[in-house]
Coordinates of C-alpha atoms and ligand atoms in Angstrom, one line a residue:
M1 CA 58.1 47.3 -175.3
K2 CA 61.6 46.3 -174.4
L3 CA 61.5 42.5 -174.2
E4 CA 64.6 42.0 -172.1
K5 CA 63.0 44.2 -169.3
H6 CA 59.9 42.0 -169.2
L7 CA 61.5 38.5 -169.5
L8 CA 61.1 37.7 -165.7
S9 CA 57.5 38.7 -165.7
I10 CA 56.8 36.6 -168.8
L11 CA 58.4 33.6 -167.3
E12 CA 56.5 34.1 -164.0
S13 CA 53.1 34.4 -165.8
L14 CA 53.7 31.1 -167.6
H15 CA 51.4 28.3 -166.5
D16 CA 54.0 25.6 -166.9
A17 CA 56.8 25.3 -164.5
V18 CA 60.2 26.9 -165.1
I19 CA 63.4 26.1 -163.5
V20 CA 66.8 27.7 -164.6
I21 CA 70.3 26.3 -163.4
V22 CA 73.6 27.5 -163.9
K23 CA 76.9 25.6 -164.9
D24 CA 77.5 24.2 -161.5
S25 CA 74.0 23.2 -161.2
T26 CA 72.9 25.8 -158.8
I27 CA 69.2 26.8 -159.1
V28 CA 69.0 30.3 -159.9
F29 CA 65.2 30.7 -160.8
V30 CA 61.9 28.8 -160.5
N31 CA 58.6 30.6 -161.5
K32 CA 55.3 30.9 -159.6
A33 CA 53.9 28.0 -161.5
Y34 CA 56.7 25.7 -160.4
S35 CA 56.3 26.5 -156.8
E36 CA 52.5 25.9 -157.0
Q37 CA 52.4 22.8 -159.1
F38 CA 55.2 21.1 -156.9
Q39 CA 54.6 22.8 -153.6
V40 CA 58.0 24.0 -153.2
P41 CA 58.6 27.7 -152.2
A42 CA 61.1 29.6 -154.3
K43 CA 63.1 30.6 -151.3
K44 CA 63.6 27.1 -150.2
I45 CA 65.2 25.9 -153.4
I46 CA 66.9 28.9 -155.0
G47 CA 70.8 28.7 -154.3
R48 CA 70.8 24.9 -153.8
K49 CA 72.6 22.7 -156.0
L50 CA 70.3 20.4 -158.4
K51 CA 73.0 17.6 -158.2
E52 CA 72.4 17.4 -154.4
I53 CA 68.7 17.3 -154.7
E54 CA 68.1 15.1 -157.6
G55 CA 71.3 13.4 -158.6
N56 CA 69.9 11.5 -161.6
S57 CA 68.0 14.5 -162.9
R58 CA 67.6 14.7 -166.6
I59 CA 68.6 18.5 -166.4
L60 CA 71.9 17.3 -165.3
E61 CA 72.2 15.2 -168.4
V62 CA 71.5 18.0 -170.7
L63 CA 74.0 20.2 -168.6
K64 CA 76.6 17.6 -169.2
S65 CA 75.8 16.8 -173.0
G66 CA 74.8 20.2 -174.1
K67 CA 71.9 18.5 -176.0
S68 CA 68.2 19.6 -175.7
L69 CA 65.6 17.1 -174.7
I70 CA 62.2 17.8 -175.9
N71 CA 58.9 16.4 -174.5
D72 CA 60.9 14.2 -172.2
C73 CA 59.0 12.3 -169.5
S74 CA 60.5 11.1 -166.5
Y75 CA 59.9 10.5 -162.9
V76 CA 61.3 13.1 -160.3
H77 CA 62.1 11.3 -157.1
S78 CA 62.5 14.4 -155.0
L79 CA 59.2 15.9 -156.1
K80 CA 57.5 12.3 -156.3
K81 CA 55.9 13.5 -159.6
D82 CA 56.0 12.4 -163.2
V83 CA 56.9 15.4 -165.5
C84 CA 57.1 16.1 -169.2
A85 CA 59.7 18.7 -169.8
N86 CA 61.5 20.6 -172.6
I87 CA 65.1 20.9 -171.3
T88 CA 67.3 23.3 -173.2
P89 CA 71.2 24.5 -172.6
L90 CA 71.5 28.3 -172.2
I91 CA 74.1 29.3 -174.7
E92 CA 75.8 32.9 -174.5
N93 CA 78.6 33.8 -176.8
G94 CA 79.0 30.2 -178.0
E95 CA 79.4 28.9 -174.3
M96 CA 76.9 27.1 -172.2
I97 CA 76.2 28.9 -169.0
G98 CA 73.3 26.8 -167.7
V99 CA 70.0 25.0 -168.6
V100 CA 66.5 26.2 -168.7
T101 CA 63.7 23.6 -168.2
I102 CA 59.8 24.2 -169.0
M103 CA 57.8 21.3 -167.6
K104 CA 54.3 20.0 -166.8
D105 CA 53.1 17.8 -163.9
I106 CA 51.7 14.6 -165.7
T107 CA 51.3 12.6 -162.6
E108 CA 47.4 12.4 -163.1
L109 CA 47.9 11.8 -166.8
T110 CA 50.3 9.0 -166.2
K111 CA 48.1 7.4 -163.9
V112 CA 45.1 7.7 -166.2
Q113 CA 47.5 6.2 -169.1
D114 CA 48.5 3.3 -166.8
E115 CA 45.0 2.4 -166.1
L116 CA 44.1 2.7 -169.7
T117 CA 46.9 0.3 -170.6
K118 CA 45.7 -1.9 -168.0
Y119 CA 41.9 -1.7 -169.2
K120 CA 43.2 -2.3 -172.7
R121 CA 45.1 -5.5 -171.5
D122 CA 42.1 -6.9 -169.8
L123 CA 40.0 -6.0 -172.9
S124 CA 42.3 -7.7 -175.2
D125 CA 42.4 -10.8 -172.8
L126 CA 38.6 -10.8 -172.6
Q127 CA 38.4 -10.5 -176.5
E128 CA 40.9 -13.4 -176.9
Q129 CA 38.5 -15.5 -174.5
L130 CA 35.4 -14.5 -176.6
D131 CA 37.4 -15.4 -179.7
R132 CA 38.2 -18.6 -178.3
R133 CA 34.6 -19.3 -177.3
Y134 CA 33.3 -18.2 -180.9
F135 CA 36.2 -20.1 -182.6
Y136 CA 36.7 -23.0 -180.2
K137 CA 35.4 -25.6 -182.8
L138 CA 38.0 -24.3 -185.3
E139 CA 40.9 -25.0 -182.8
S140 CA 43.7 -26.8 -185.1
K141 CA 47.3 -27.8 -184.8
S142 CA 47.7 -27.2 -188.6
S143 CA 49.3 -24.0 -189.4
V144 CA 47.1 -23.5 -192.6
M145 CA 44.0 -23.8 -190.5
Q146 CA 45.5 -21.5 -187.8
K147 CA 46.0 -19.0 -190.5
A148 CA 42.4 -19.2 -191.7
V149 CA 41.2 -18.9 -188.0
Q150 CA 43.1 -15.9 -187.5
L151 CA 42.2 -14.1 -190.4
S152 CA 38.6 -14.8 -189.6
K153 CA 39.0 -13.3 -186.1
Q154 CA 40.6 -10.2 -187.5
V155 CA 37.8 -9.5 -190.2
A156 CA 35.0 -10.6 -187.8
D157 CA 34.3 -7.3 -186.6
T158 CA 34.5 -5.4 -189.8
D159 CA 32.2 -5.4 -192.9
A160 CA 34.7 -6.5 -195.2
S161 CA 33.6 -9.0 -197.9
V162 CA 34.8 -12.4 -196.9
I163 CA 34.8 -15.5 -199.3
L164 CA 35.5 -18.9 -197.7
Y165 CA 37.2 -21.5 -200.2
G166 CA 37.3 -25.2 -199.2
E167 CA 36.0 -28.6 -200.1
S168 CA 32.6 -29.6 -199.3
G169 CA 32.4 -30.5 -195.4
T170 CA 35.5 -28.7 -194.4
G171 CA 33.5 -26.4 -192.3
K172 CA 32.9 -23.4 -194.3
E173 CA 29.5 -22.9 -192.5
I174 CA 31.0 -23.1 -188.9
F175 CA 33.5 -20.4 -190.2
A176 CA 30.7 -18.1 -191.3
N177 CA 28.8 -18.5 -188.1
S178 CA 31.9 -17.8 -186.0
I179 CA 32.5 -14.8 -187.8
H180 CA 29.0 -13.7 -187.3
E181 CA 29.1 -14.6 -183.7
A182 CA 32.3 -12.8 -183.2
S183 CA 31.0 -9.6 -184.9
K184 CA 29.0 -6.6 -183.7
R185 CA 26.0 -8.0 -185.8
N186 CA 25.6 -10.9 -183.3
N187 CA 22.5 -10.0 -181.9
K188 CA 20.9 -9.9 -185.3
P189 CA 19.9 -12.8 -187.6
Y190 CA 22.5 -15.1 -189.2
I191 CA 21.0 -16.8 -192.3
A192 CA 22.9 -19.5 -194.3
I193 CA 21.4 -20.5 -197.7
N194 CA 22.8 -23.0 -200.0
I195 CA 22.5 -21.5 -203.6
A196 CA 22.5 -25.1 -205.1
S197 CA 19.3 -25.9 -203.2
I198 CA 17.3 -23.1 -204.9
P199 CA 16.1 -23.5 -208.5
D200 CA 17.0 -20.6 -210.5
S201 CA 13.3 -19.8 -211.4
L202 CA 12.5 -19.3 -207.5
F203 CA 15.9 -17.5 -206.8
E204 CA 14.7 -13.8 -207.0
S205 CA 11.3 -14.6 -205.0
E206 CA 13.1 -16.6 -202.3
M207 CA 16.1 -13.9 -202.0
F208 CA 14.0 -10.6 -202.3
G209 CA 10.7 -11.7 -201.5
Y210 CA 7.7 -10.5 -203.4
E211 CA 4.9 -7.7 -203.1
D212 CA 1.3 -8.6 -202.4
G213 CA -0.3 -9.9 -205.4
S214 CA 2.5 -9.9 -207.7
F215 CA 1.8 -13.2 -209.2
T216 CA -1.1 -15.8 -209.2
G217 CA -1.1 -17.8 -206.1
S218 CA 1.4 -15.6 -204.3
R219 CA 0.8 -15.2 -200.6
K220 CA -1.5 -12.3 -199.5
G221 CA 0.5 -9.5 -198.0
G222 CA 3.5 -10.6 -200.0
K223 CA 6.6 -12.5 -198.6
K224 CA 9.8 -11.5 -197.0
G225 CA 12.8 -12.7 -198.8
L226 CA 15.9 -14.2 -197.3
L227 CA 17.8 -10.8 -197.8
E228 CA 15.1 -8.8 -195.7
M229 CA 15.2 -11.6 -192.9
A230 CA 19.0 -11.2 -192.6
N231 CA 18.6 -7.3 -192.3
G232 CA 21.1 -6.1 -189.8
G233 CA 22.8 -9.4 -189.7
T234 CA 24.9 -11.7 -191.7
L235 CA 23.8 -13.8 -194.7
L236 CA 25.9 -16.7 -196.0
L237 CA 25.6 -17.4 -199.6
D238 CA 26.9 -21.0 -199.6
E239 CA 28.0 -22.4 -203.0
I240 CA 28.1 -19.1 -204.6
G241 CA 29.7 -20.8 -207.7
E242 CA 26.2 -22.4 -208.4
M243 CA 24.5 -19.2 -208.9
S244 CA 23.3 -18.5 -212.6
L245 CA 24.6 -15.5 -214.4
N246 CA 21.2 -13.8 -214.2
S247 CA 21.1 -14.1 -210.5
Q248 CA 24.7 -13.0 -210.0
A249 CA 23.9 -9.7 -211.8
K250 CA 20.9 -9.4 -209.1
I251 CA 23.1 -10.1 -206.3
L252 CA 25.9 -7.7 -207.5
R253 CA 23.4 -4.9 -207.7
V254 CA 22.4 -5.4 -204.2
I255 CA 26.0 -5.5 -203.1
Q256 CA 26.9 -2.2 -205.0
E257 CA 23.5 -0.2 -204.1
R258 CA 22.8 -1.7 -200.7
K259 CA 19.0 -1.6 -201.8
F260 CA 16.7 -4.3 -203.2
Q261 CA 13.5 -4.6 -205.0
K262 CA 11.0 -7.2 -204.3
V263 CA 9.3 -9.3 -207.1
G264 CA 6.3 -7.4 -208.5
G265 CA 7.4 -4.2 -207.0
T266 CA 9.2 -0.9 -207.9
K267 CA 9.9 0.4 -204.4
L268 CA 13.6 0.3 -203.3
Y269 CA 14.2 -1.1 -199.7
P270 CA 17.5 -0.2 -198.1
I271 CA 19.4 -3.2 -196.8
D272 CA 22.3 -3.6 -194.2
V273 CA 23.5 -7.1 -194.5
R274 CA 27.0 -8.5 -194.2
I275 CA 27.4 -11.1 -197.1
I276 CA 29.7 -13.8 -196.6
C277 CA 30.3 -16.1 -199.7
A278 CA 31.5 -19.6 -199.7
T279 CA 32.5 -22.2 -202.4
H280 CA 34.4 -25.3 -203.2
R281 CA 34.9 -24.1 -206.9
N282 CA 37.7 -22.2 -208.6
L283 CA 35.8 -19.0 -209.3
K284 CA 38.8 -17.7 -211.5
D285 CA 38.6 -20.7 -213.7
M286 CA 34.8 -20.1 -213.9
I287 CA 35.3 -16.5 -215.0
K288 CA 37.6 -17.7 -217.8
A289 CA 34.7 -20.1 -219.0
G290 CA 32.1 -17.4 -218.7
Q291 CA 30.3 -19.0 -215.7
F292 CA 31.1 -16.4 -213.2
R293 CA 31.0 -12.5 -213.4
E294 CA 34.2 -10.9 -213.0
D295 CA 32.9 -7.8 -211.4
L296 CA 31.0 -9.9 -208.7
Y297 CA 34.2 -12.0 -208.3
Y298 CA 36.1 -8.6 -207.2
R299 CA 33.3 -7.5 -205.0
I300 CA 33.1 -10.6 -203.0
N301 CA 36.7 -11.7 -203.0
V302 CA 38.1 -8.9 -200.7
V303 CA 39.2 -11.1 -197.8
P304 CA 39.6 -14.7 -199.3
I305 CA 39.9 -17.4 -196.5
Y306 CA 41.3 -20.9 -197.6
I307 CA 40.1 -23.8 -195.5
P308 CA 42.3 -26.9 -195.9
P309 CA 40.8 -30.2 -196.5
L310 CA 41.0 -32.7 -193.6
R311 CA 43.4 -34.9 -195.4
N312 CA 46.0 -32.0 -195.0
R313 CA 45.4 -31.6 -191.3
K314 CA 45.5 -35.1 -190.1
E315 CA 47.2 -33.9 -187.0
D316 CA 43.6 -32.7 -185.8
L317 CA 42.1 -36.0 -186.0
P318 CA 42.4 -36.9 -182.2
F319 CA 41.2 -33.5 -181.1
L320 CA 38.4 -33.4 -183.8
S321 CA 37.2 -36.9 -183.2
N322 CA 37.1 -36.5 -179.5
T323 CA 35.1 -33.2 -179.6
I324 CA 32.7 -34.6 -182.1
L325 CA 32.5 -37.9 -180.2
N326 CA 31.7 -36.2 -177.0
E327 CA 28.8 -34.3 -178.6
L328 CA 27.6 -37.6 -180.2
C329 CA 27.7 -39.2 -176.9
L330 CA 25.5 -36.7 -175.4
K331 CA 23.0 -36.9 -178.2
Y332 CA 23.0 -40.9 -177.9
S333 CA 23.4 -41.0 -174.2
K334 CA 26.2 -43.4 -174.6
H335 CA 29.9 -43.3 -173.3
V336 CA 32.3 -44.5 -175.9
R337 CA 35.9 -43.4 -176.2
M338 CA 38.4 -43.3 -179.2
S339 CA 40.9 -46.0 -179.3
E340 CA 44.6 -45.4 -180.6
E341 CA 44.1 -48.3 -183.1
V342 CA 41.0 -46.7 -184.5
L343 CA 42.7 -43.3 -184.8
R344 CA 45.7 -44.8 -186.5
I345 CA 43.4 -46.5 -189.1
M346 CA 41.5 -43.2 -189.6
E347 CA 44.9 -41.4 -190.1
Q348 CA 45.5 -43.5 -193.2
Y349 CA 42.3 -42.7 -194.7
E350 CA 41.9 -39.7 -197.0
W351 CA 38.6 -38.2 -196.0
P352 CA 37.2 -37.1 -199.3
G353 CA 33.9 -36.0 -197.4
N354 CA 36.0 -34.0 -194.8
V355 CA 34.7 -33.3 -191.3
R356 CA 31.2 -33.8 -192.5
E357 CA 32.3 -37.4 -193.2
L358 CA 34.0 -37.7 -190.0
V359 CA 31.1 -36.7 -188.0
N360 CA 28.9 -39.4 -190.2
V361 CA 31.4 -42.1 -189.5
L362 CA 31.8 -41.5 -185.8
E363 CA 27.8 -41.3 -185.6
R364 CA 27.6 -44.6 -187.4
M365 CA 30.3 -46.3 -185.3
L366 CA 28.9 -45.0 -182.1
V367 CA 25.4 -46.4 -183.0
V368 CA 26.8 -49.9 -183.6
C369 CA 29.5 -49.9 -180.8
T370 CA 28.6 -52.2 -177.7
K371 CA 31.9 -51.7 -175.9
Q372 CA 33.4 -48.6 -174.0
F373 CA 36.0 -48.2 -176.7
F374 CA 35.8 -48.2 -180.5
E375 CA 37.3 -51.2 -182.3
P376 CA 38.4 -51.4 -185.9
E377 CA 35.2 -53.5 -186.5
N378 CA 33.2 -50.6 -185.8
L379 CA 34.7 -48.7 -188.8
P380 CA 32.5 -48.7 -192.0
D381 CA 33.4 -51.2 -194.6
Y382 CA 34.7 -48.9 -197.0
F383 CA 37.8 -48.4 -195.0
C384 CA 38.5 -51.8 -196.6
L385 CA 40.9 -52.8 -193.5
D386 CA 41.7 -56.1 -192.2
R387 CA 40.5 -56.3 -188.8
H388 CA 44.0 -57.4 -187.7
P389 CA 45.9 -54.5 -185.7
S390 CA 49.1 -55.9 -187.5
S391 CA 47.6 -54.3 -190.8
I392 CA 49.2 -51.1 -189.9
N393 CA 52.9 -51.5 -190.2
S394 CA 55.6 -49.9 -188.4
N395 CA 55.8 -46.9 -190.9
N396 CA 52.1 -46.3 -189.9
S397 CA 51.1 -47.1 -193.7
I398 CA 48.5 -49.6 -194.6
S399 CA 50.2 -52.7 -196.1
P400 CA 48.6 -54.6 -199.0
S401 CA 47.4 -57.3 -197.0
I402 CA 44.9 -55.2 -195.2
V403 CA 42.8 -54.7 -198.4
S404 CA 42.0 -58.5 -198.1
P405 CA 38.3 -58.2 -199.1
L406 CA 39.5 -56.9 -202.6
F407 CA 41.4 -60.1 -203.1
T408 CA 38.6 -62.4 -202.6
T409 CA 35.6 -60.7 -204.3
K410 CA 34.5 -61.0 -207.9
L411 CA 34.8 -57.7 -209.7
D412 CA 31.3 -57.2 -210.7
I413 CA 30.0 -57.7 -207.1
L414 CA 32.8 -55.4 -205.9
I415 CA 31.9 -52.7 -208.3
E416 CA 28.3 -53.0 -207.2
K417 CA 29.3 -53.0 -203.5
M418 CA 31.5 -49.9 -204.0
E419 CA 28.7 -48.2 -206.1
K420 CA 25.9 -48.8 -203.4
E421 CA 28.3 -47.4 -200.7
H422 CA 29.3 -44.4 -202.7
I423 CA 25.8 -43.4 -203.4
E424 CA 25.0 -44.0 -199.8
F425 CA 28.0 -41.8 -198.9
I426 CA 27.2 -39.2 -201.4
L427 CA 23.4 -39.0 -200.1
K428 CA 24.7 -38.7 -196.3
N429 CA 27.1 -35.9 -197.2
T430 CA 25.0 -33.5 -199.4
R431 CA 21.9 -31.5 -198.5
N432 CA 19.5 -32.7 -200.9
R433 CA 19.0 -35.1 -203.9
T434 CA 19.8 -32.6 -206.6
E435 CA 23.1 -31.9 -205.0
A436 CA 23.7 -35.6 -204.8
I437 CA 23.0 -36.2 -208.5
Q438 CA 25.3 -33.4 -209.4
K439 CA 27.9 -34.7 -207.3
L440 CA 27.6 -38.4 -208.7
G441 CA 27.6 -36.9 -212.2
I442 CA 24.8 -39.1 -213.4
S443 CA 21.2 -38.4 -214.9
R444 CA 18.3 -38.1 -212.5
K445 CA 16.8 -41.2 -214.0
S446 CA 19.8 -43.5 -213.6
F447 CA 20.1 -42.0 -210.1
Y448 CA 16.5 -43.3 -209.1
T449 CA 17.1 -46.6 -210.9
K450 CA 20.0 -47.1 -208.8
L451 CA 18.3 -46.3 -205.5
K452 CA 15.7 -48.9 -206.5
K453 CA 18.2 -51.5 -207.3
Y454 CA 20.2 -51.2 -203.9
Q455 CA 17.0 -50.5 -202.1
I456 CA 18.4 -47.2 -200.7
E457 CA 15.8 -45.2 -198.9
Ligands
ATP501 N1 35.8 -28.1 -186.7 C1 34.6 -28.8 -186.5 N2 34.2 -29.3 -185.5 C2 33.1 -30.0 -185.4 N3 32.2 -30.5 -186.3 C3 32.6 -29.8 -187.6 C4 33.9 -29.0 -187.7 N4 33.9 -28.6 -189.0 C5 32.9 -29.2 -189.7 N5 32.0 -29.7 -188.9 C6 30.9 -30.5 -189.0 O1 30.9 -31.0 -190.5 C7 29.7 -30.9 -191.0 C8 30.1 -30.0 -192.3 O2 30.3 -28.7 -192.0 P1 30.1 -27.4 -192.7 O3 28.5 -27.4 -193.2 O4 30.4 -26.1 -192.0 O5 30.9 -27.5 -194.1 P2 30.8 -26.8 -195.4 O6 32.2 -26.8 -195.9 O7 30.2 -25.6 -195.3 O8 30.1 -27.8 -196.4 P3 29.4 -27.6 -197.9 O9 30.2 -26.9 -198.6 O10 29.2 -28.8 -198.2 O11 28.1 -26.9 -197.4 C9 28.8 -30.1 -189.9 O12 28.0 -31.1 -189.5 C10 29.7 -29.6 -189.2 O13 29.0 -29.5 -187.8

């Protein structure tokens, strides 16, 4: 077959539109597909100059530059169509004699693409609104906190292992819960457990449950463990640093194999749980001290999120106090507002118990407040502030005079007073007495003796 003889019929049989112009832009050829796609009969267009029909045509650009355009998308005004074209100069004996263009009508595709872009934009707006709803409690002016929230939003819809690092009361559980709510697991259970509150001897049966008749006194029919209860959803292992090495090995097996065994059984149950861990401890130091398994650490430390202590984000105190106070006012059916003076005193304080302490302080203030605005008097004694507003000097720092009670109290009375307040504070800011004893660093016996001495309930 002599190709040259058949070139015209080859061009005619193409499904893509073809248009050929010569050097002075005269149109010398359009194929059948061109006429059909753009509804322009060949006889109406052949012999006319393209520069008079479509002065800004991309074909004319190629005619001028001599450089091809491949997959070039543009809008053709004279056709009222979006097209995608391959525009190539025709070269004969080293000289350009015209341009050949093969193109496709992509008007519908462009329309669909525009709609898709619009839907994508709407979807991301909606997602942002949803994210804001899930993470609204964690809004912050602090860049460290904003980074933590941003990272949480990014990982929420994945199954990546997240570990939340932060001091007690910084809001680790709120983070974990927000991540769960923003994930596709949000219609399944969210279960948070504090490892410190489970005695090691009960860890296995609490976590994995037990089979029927597995030990004397066990419940008939066996018992579901926390892991099974969280199936399909999210399990927060709070205070993972408190887990014994023995329990760490068991949890590691579950994470690796995605299967678990109940106490007293041999059957392996498949499990689909997203595990989020949280701790206030430095796990790397614990590994060095032989208290934490390195392999478990690398399993859970895929996305570490660091939550700053409240003292490092005091710029959030006004917003945080108001949000928490609003919730407390609803709870107590009271209407009390923050005052600038109280806020300034609060900003001087270091908040060792973080947001949990802030919630407790505000609750205590609300209960005792009889006015519409908080006053310095409503603050707990351990703020040790002079009641006079002038105690905050112009630099916003506390002048020595404000610790006036310290200047007038005998040392032993002062120590007892501080000890009592500290125990009360720890009790309020921990989940149970075992944790309080741990935090206080005293023996159980000494703890109960002090409770009796200070008549703490
Ligand atoms: N951003 C916040 N807005 C409102 N309340 C908050 C916020 N962050 C924390 N809280 C409150 O502070 C208390 C402690 O929060 P959370 O239990 O999440 O802290 P945590 O870091 O998990 O503490 P722990 O390590 O002791 O378990 C809770 O009562 C919680 O509702």
